Amino acid sequence: GGSVRFEDVQFSYDPDRQILKGISFEIPAGKTVAVVGPSGAGKSTLSRLLFRFYDVTSGRITIDGQDIRDVTQESLRSAIGMVPQDTVLFNDSIFYNIRYGRPDADADEVREAARQARIAHFVEGLPNGYDTPVGERGLKLSGGEKQRVAIARTILKSPPILILDEATSALDTNTEREIQAELDRVAEGRTTMVIAHRLSTVVNADEIIVLEKGRIAERGSHAELIEKG
Ligand code: ADP
Ligand code: ADP
């Protein structure tokens, strides 16, 4: 399960300014749709609506045919996982940071998720910026390592629906490539909405939606969009 549909969605944060205008698209269960467009186009707003941080002004969003306004906040939260642009770690060990989305998980499950995200070696460490000096349990994590913590969290939570907010701009090319491969692996078989700035990072998406000023300006496969220029 986990098909997501946006049906003629309009949205405004303030009554005098419409942000999303008649957005309709579907992410079939297990498929990936990428939303590409310039800054300010409304990409993050789409993900906030799917999480119900805000409700649509008109139209509707459904998961497996059910309006998300009829779903409890709790089941919505367990159905949707997010790998954000900037992972904010809280002041506890990486272990607890990974377990955050699934407090019921046992230690072996947490370690397995860490292993799959290739951070098993620092699972007991503490993120930097707090009281622990670097070198004891204190870690100085790079952007890529923080992304891996978010990936481990998502592997553990294993949600049917995934939002990937592509954060690759802050990473160097090699790290970007590695993280991209990890994200592709996590997205495999999940209903995935990828938010991206560039077409070049979403070559494998089943459909790409180009958002401009709150409207769908173009849609199609990567090859189709490249052909149109
Ligand atoms: P993108 O993710 O494509 O950069 P956003 O969805 O973040 O775009 O923003 C779309 C528009 O909505 C922008 O003009 C932005 O300034 C505006 N916006 C975003 N968040 C808010 C908010 N909380 N209140 C009012 N306007 C907002
Ligand atoms: P959980 O269910 O484990 O609380 P979520 O998958 O709902 O986690 O969200 C993961 C993290 O991403 C949370 O800290 C949440 O606040 C944040 N988040 C969710 N949606 C957005 C969004 N659209 N933009 C930025 N951060 C978000």
Coordinates of C-alpha atoms and ligand atoms in Angstrom, one line a residue:
G1 CA 0.0 0.0 0.0
G2 CA 0.9 3.7 0.3
S3 CA -0.2 5.3 -2.9
V4 CA -0.3 9.1 -2.5
R5 CA -2.5 11.4 -4.5
F6 CA -2.7 15.2 -4.6
E7 CA -6.1 16.1 -6.1
D8 CA -6.4 19.7 -7.3
V9 CA -4.6 21.0 -4.2
Q10 CA -4.7 24.8 -3.6
F11 CA -2.9 26.2 -0.6
S12 CA -2.0 29.5 0.9
Y13 CA -0.2 30.4 4.2
D14 CA -1.8 33.9 4.1
P15 CA -5.2 34.6 2.5
D16 CA -3.8 37.2 0.1
R17 CA -1.1 35.0 -1.4
Q18 CA -1.8 31.7 -3.1
I19 CA 1.2 29.3 -2.9
L20 CA 0.0 26.2 -4.6
K21 CA -2.4 26.3 -7.5
G22 CA -4.3 23.3 -8.7
I23 CA -1.7 20.6 -8.0
S24 CA -2.7 17.1 -9.1
F25 CA -0.4 14.1 -9.3
E26 CA -0.1 10.6 -8.0
I27 CA 2.7 8.6 -6.6
P28 CA 1.7 4.9 -7.1
A29 CA 2.6 2.6 -4.3
G30 CA 6.3 1.8 -4.4
K31 CA 7.1 4.4 -7.1
T32 CA 9.2 7.5 -7.0
V33 CA 8.0 11.0 -8.0
A34 CA 10.5 13.8 -8.0
V35 CA 9.4 17.4 -7.5
V36 CA 11.9 19.8 -9.1
G37 CA 11.9 23.5 -9.3
P38 CA 13.5 26.8 -8.2
S39 CA 13.7 27.9 -4.7
G40 CA 10.3 29.3 -3.5
A41 CA 8.3 27.2 -6.0
G42 CA 6.4 25.4 -3.3
K43 CA 8.3 22.1 -3.1
S44 CA 8.7 22.0 0.7
T45 CA 5.1 23.2 1.1
L46 CA 4.0 20.0 -0.6
S47 CA 5.8 17.9 2.0
R48 CA 4.4 19.9 4.8
L49 CA 0.9 19.3 3.5
L50 CA 1.5 15.6 3.2
F51 CA 2.6 15.6 6.9
R52 CA -0.5 17.8 7.8
F53 CA 1.7 20.5 9.3
Y54 CA -0.8 22.5 7.4
D55 CA -4.1 21.6 5.7
V56 CA -5.0 22.2 2.1
T57 CA -7.1 25.3 1.4
S58 CA -9.0 23.2 -1.2
G59 CA -8.7 19.9 -3.0
R60 CA -7.5 16.9 -1.1
I61 CA -4.6 14.6 -0.5
T62 CA -5.2 10.9 -0.1
I63 CA -3.2 7.9 1.0
D64 CA -4.6 4.6 -0.5
G65 CA -7.7 6.6 -1.3
Q66 CA -8.3 7.9 2.2
D67 CA -8.3 11.6 2.8
I68 CA -5.4 12.4 5.1
R69 CA -7.7 14.6 7.2
D70 CA -9.5 11.4 8.2
V71 CA -6.3 9.7 9.3
T72 CA -5.0 10.1 12.9
Q73 CA -1.9 12.2 13.3
E74 CA -0.3 9.1 14.9
S75 CA -0.8 6.8 11.9
L76 CA 0.2 9.5 9.5
R77 CA 3.4 9.9 11.4
S78 CA 4.2 6.2 11.3
A79 CA 3.3 5.9 7.6
I80 CA 5.6 8.8 6.5
G81 CA 9.4 9.0 7.0
M82 CA 11.5 12.0 6.0
V83 CA 15.2 12.4 5.3
P84 CA 15.5 16.1 5.7
Q85 CA 18.1 18.5 4.2
D86 CA 19.7 19.2 7.5
T87 CA 19.5 16.6 10.1
V88 CA 19.3 18.1 13.5
L89 CA 20.6 15.6 16.1
F90 CA 19.6 16.0 19.7
N91 CA 21.8 15.8 22.7
D92 CA 21.9 12.1 23.2
S93 CA 23.9 9.2 21.7
I94 CA 23.7 8.4 18.0
F95 CA 22.0 5.2 19.1
Y96 CA 19.1 7.1 20.6
N97 CA 19.1 9.5 17.7
I98 CA 18.5 6.5 15.4
R99 CA 15.9 5.0 17.7
Y100 CA 13.9 8.3 17.9
G101 CA 11.3 7.3 15.3
R102 CA 10.7 3.9 16.9
P103 CA 11.2 3.9 20.6
D104 CA 10.0 0.3 20.8
A105 CA 12.9 -1.0 18.7
D106 CA 15.4 -3.2 20.5
A107 CA 19.2 -2.7 20.5
D108 CA 19.9 -5.2 17.8
E109 CA 17.5 -3.6 15.4
V110 CA 19.1 -0.2 16.0
R111 CA 22.6 -1.6 15.5
E112 CA 21.5 -3.3 12.3
A113 CA 20.0 -0.1 10.9
A114 CA 23.3 1.7 11.8
R115 CA 25.3 -1.1 10.1
Q116 CA 23.2 -0.7 6.9
A117 CA 23.8 3.0 7.0
R118 CA 27.5 2.4 7.6
I119 CA 27.7 4.2 10.9
A120 CA 28.0 1.1 13.2
H121 CA 31.4 2.4 14.3
F122 CA 30.1 5.5 16.0
V123 CA 26.7 4.4 17.2
E124 CA 27.6 4.9 20.9
G125 CA 29.1 8.3 20.3
L126 CA 27.5 11.7 21.1
P127 CA 27.0 14.4 18.4
N128 CA 29.3 17.4 18.7
G129 CA 28.2 20.8 20.0
Y130 CA 27.4 19.6 23.4
D131 CA 29.3 19.0 26.6
T132 CA 31.3 16.0 25.6
P133 CA 34.8 16.9 24.3
V134 CA 35.6 15.5 20.9
G135 CA 37.8 12.4 21.3
E136 CA 36.0 10.8 24.3
R137 CA 32.5 9.8 23.2
G138 CA 32.2 13.2 21.5
L139 CA 32.0 13.1 17.7
K140 CA 32.6 15.8 15.1
L141 CA 30.2 14.7 12.4
S142 CA 30.4 15.8 8.8
G143 CA 27.3 16.6 6.9
G144 CA 27.4 13.2 5.2
E145 CA 27.6 11.4 8.5
K146 CA 24.6 13.3 9.8
Q147 CA 22.7 12.3 6.7
R148 CA 23.7 8.7 7.5
V149 CA 22.1 9.1 10.9
A150 CA 18.9 10.2 9.3
I151 CA 19.1 7.3 6.9
A152 CA 19.6 4.8 9.7
R153 CA 16.6 6.3 11.5
T154 CA 14.6 5.8 8.3
I155 CA 15.8 2.3 7.8
L156 CA 14.7 1.5 11.4
K157 CA 11.4 3.2 11.1
S158 CA 10.8 1.5 7.7
P159 CA 7.8 3.7 6.6
P160 CA 5.8 2.8 3.5
I161 CA 6.0 6.5 2.4
L162 CA 9.2 8.4 2.2
I163 CA 10.1 12.1 1.6
L164 CA 13.6 12.8 0.6
D165 CA 14.6 16.4 0.8
E166 CA 17.8 16.4 -1.3
A167 CA 20.5 18.0 0.7
T168 CA 23.4 17.3 -1.6
S169 CA 24.4 20.9 -2.1
A170 CA 26.3 21.0 1.2
L171 CA 28.2 17.8 0.5
D172 CA 31.3 17.2 -1.6
T173 CA 30.9 15.3 -4.8
N174 CA 32.1 11.9 -3.5
T175 CA 29.9 12.1 -0.4
E176 CA 27.0 13.3 -2.5
R177 CA 27.4 10.2 -4.8
E178 CA 27.6 7.8 -1.8
I179 CA 24.6 9.3 0.0
Q180 CA 22.6 9.4 -3.2
A181 CA 23.2 5.6 -3.6
E182 CA 22.1 5.0 0.0
L183 CA 19.0 7.1 -0.5
D184 CA 18.1 5.1 -3.7
R185 CA 18.5 1.9 -1.7
V186 CA 16.2 3.2 1.1
A187 CA 13.6 4.4 -1.4
E188 CA 13.5 1.0 -3.1
G189 CA 10.0 -0.4 -2.9
R190 CA 8.6 2.6 -0.9
T191 CA 6.3 5.3 -2.2
T192 CA 8.8 8.2 -2.5
M193 CA 8.6 11.9 -3.1
V194 CA 12.0 13.4 -3.8
I195 CA 12.4 17.1 -3.5
A196 CA 15.3 18.3 -5.7
H197 CA 16.7 21.4 -7.3
R198 CA 18.3 19.8 -10.3
L199 CA 17.0 17.3 -12.9
S200 CA 20.4 15.6 -12.9
T201 CA 19.9 14.1 -9.4
V202 CA 16.6 12.5 -10.2
V203 CA 17.3 10.5 -13.3
N204 CA 15.7 7.3 -11.9
A205 CA 12.4 8.8 -10.8
D206 CA 9.3 7.2 -12.3
E207 CA 7.9 10.7 -12.9
I208 CA 9.3 14.2 -12.5
I209 CA 7.1 17.2 -11.8
V210 CA 8.5 20.6 -12.5
L211 CA 7.0 23.1 -10.1
E212 CA 7.2 26.8 -10.9
K213 CA 5.4 29.5 -8.8
G214 CA 3.1 27.0 -7.3
R215 CA 2.0 25.4 -10.6
I216 CA 3.0 22.2 -12.4
A217 CA 4.9 23.6 -15.4
E218 CA 6.0 20.3 -16.9
R219 CA 5.9 16.6 -16.1
G220 CA 7.4 13.5 -17.6
S221 CA 10.3 11.1 -17.4
H222 CA 13.8 12.4 -17.2
A223 CA 14.4 11.6 -20.8
E224 CA 11.2 13.4 -21.9
L225 CA 12.1 16.6 -19.9
I226 CA 15.7 16.6 -21.2
E227 CA 14.3 16.4 -24.8
K228 CA 12.0 19.4 -24.2
G229 CA 15.0 21.3 -22.8
Ligands
ADP1 P1 10.6 25.6 -2.1 O1 10.6 24.4 -1.2 O2 10.2 25.3 -3.5 O3 11.8 26.4 -2.0 P2 8.6 26.6 -0.2 O4 7.5 25.6 -0.3 O5 9.5 26.6 0.9 O6 9.4 26.5 -1.6 O7 7.9 28.0 -0.3 C1 7.0 28.4 -1.3 C2 6.5 29.8 -1.0 O8 5.8 29.9 0.3 C3 7.7 30.8 -0.9 O9 7.3 32.0 -1.5 C4 7.8 31.0 0.6 O10 8.3 32.3 0.9 C5 6.4 30.8 1.1 N1 6.4 30.3 2.5 C6 7.0 29.2 2.9 N2 6.8 28.9 4.2 C7 5.9 29.9 4.6 C8 5.3 30.3 5.8 N3 5.4 29.5 6.9 N4 4.5 31.4 5.9 C9 4.3 32.1 4.8 N5 4.9 31.9 3.6 C10 5.7 30.8 3.5
ADP2 P1 8.9 11.1 13.4 O1 7.6 10.4 13.0 O2 10.0 10.1 13.8 O3 8.7 12.2 14.4 P2 8.9 12.3 10.8 O4 9.2 11.3 9.8 O5 7.5 12.8 11.0 O6 9.5 11.8 12.2 O7 9.8 13.6 10.6 C1 11.2 13.5 10.8 C2 11.7 14.8 11.1 O8 11.6 15.7 10.0 C3 11.0 15.5 12.3 O9 11.9 16.1 13.1 C4 10.1 16.5 11.6 O10 9.9 17.6 12.4 C5 10.9 16.9 10.4 N1 10.1 17.2 9.3 C6 9.0 16.6 8.8 N2 8.5 17.2 7.8 C7 9.3 18.2 7.5 C8 9.3 19.2 6.4 N3 8.4 19.3 5.5 N4 10.3 20.1 6.4 C9 11.3 20.1 7.4 N5 11.3 19.2 8.4 C10 10.4 18.3 8.4

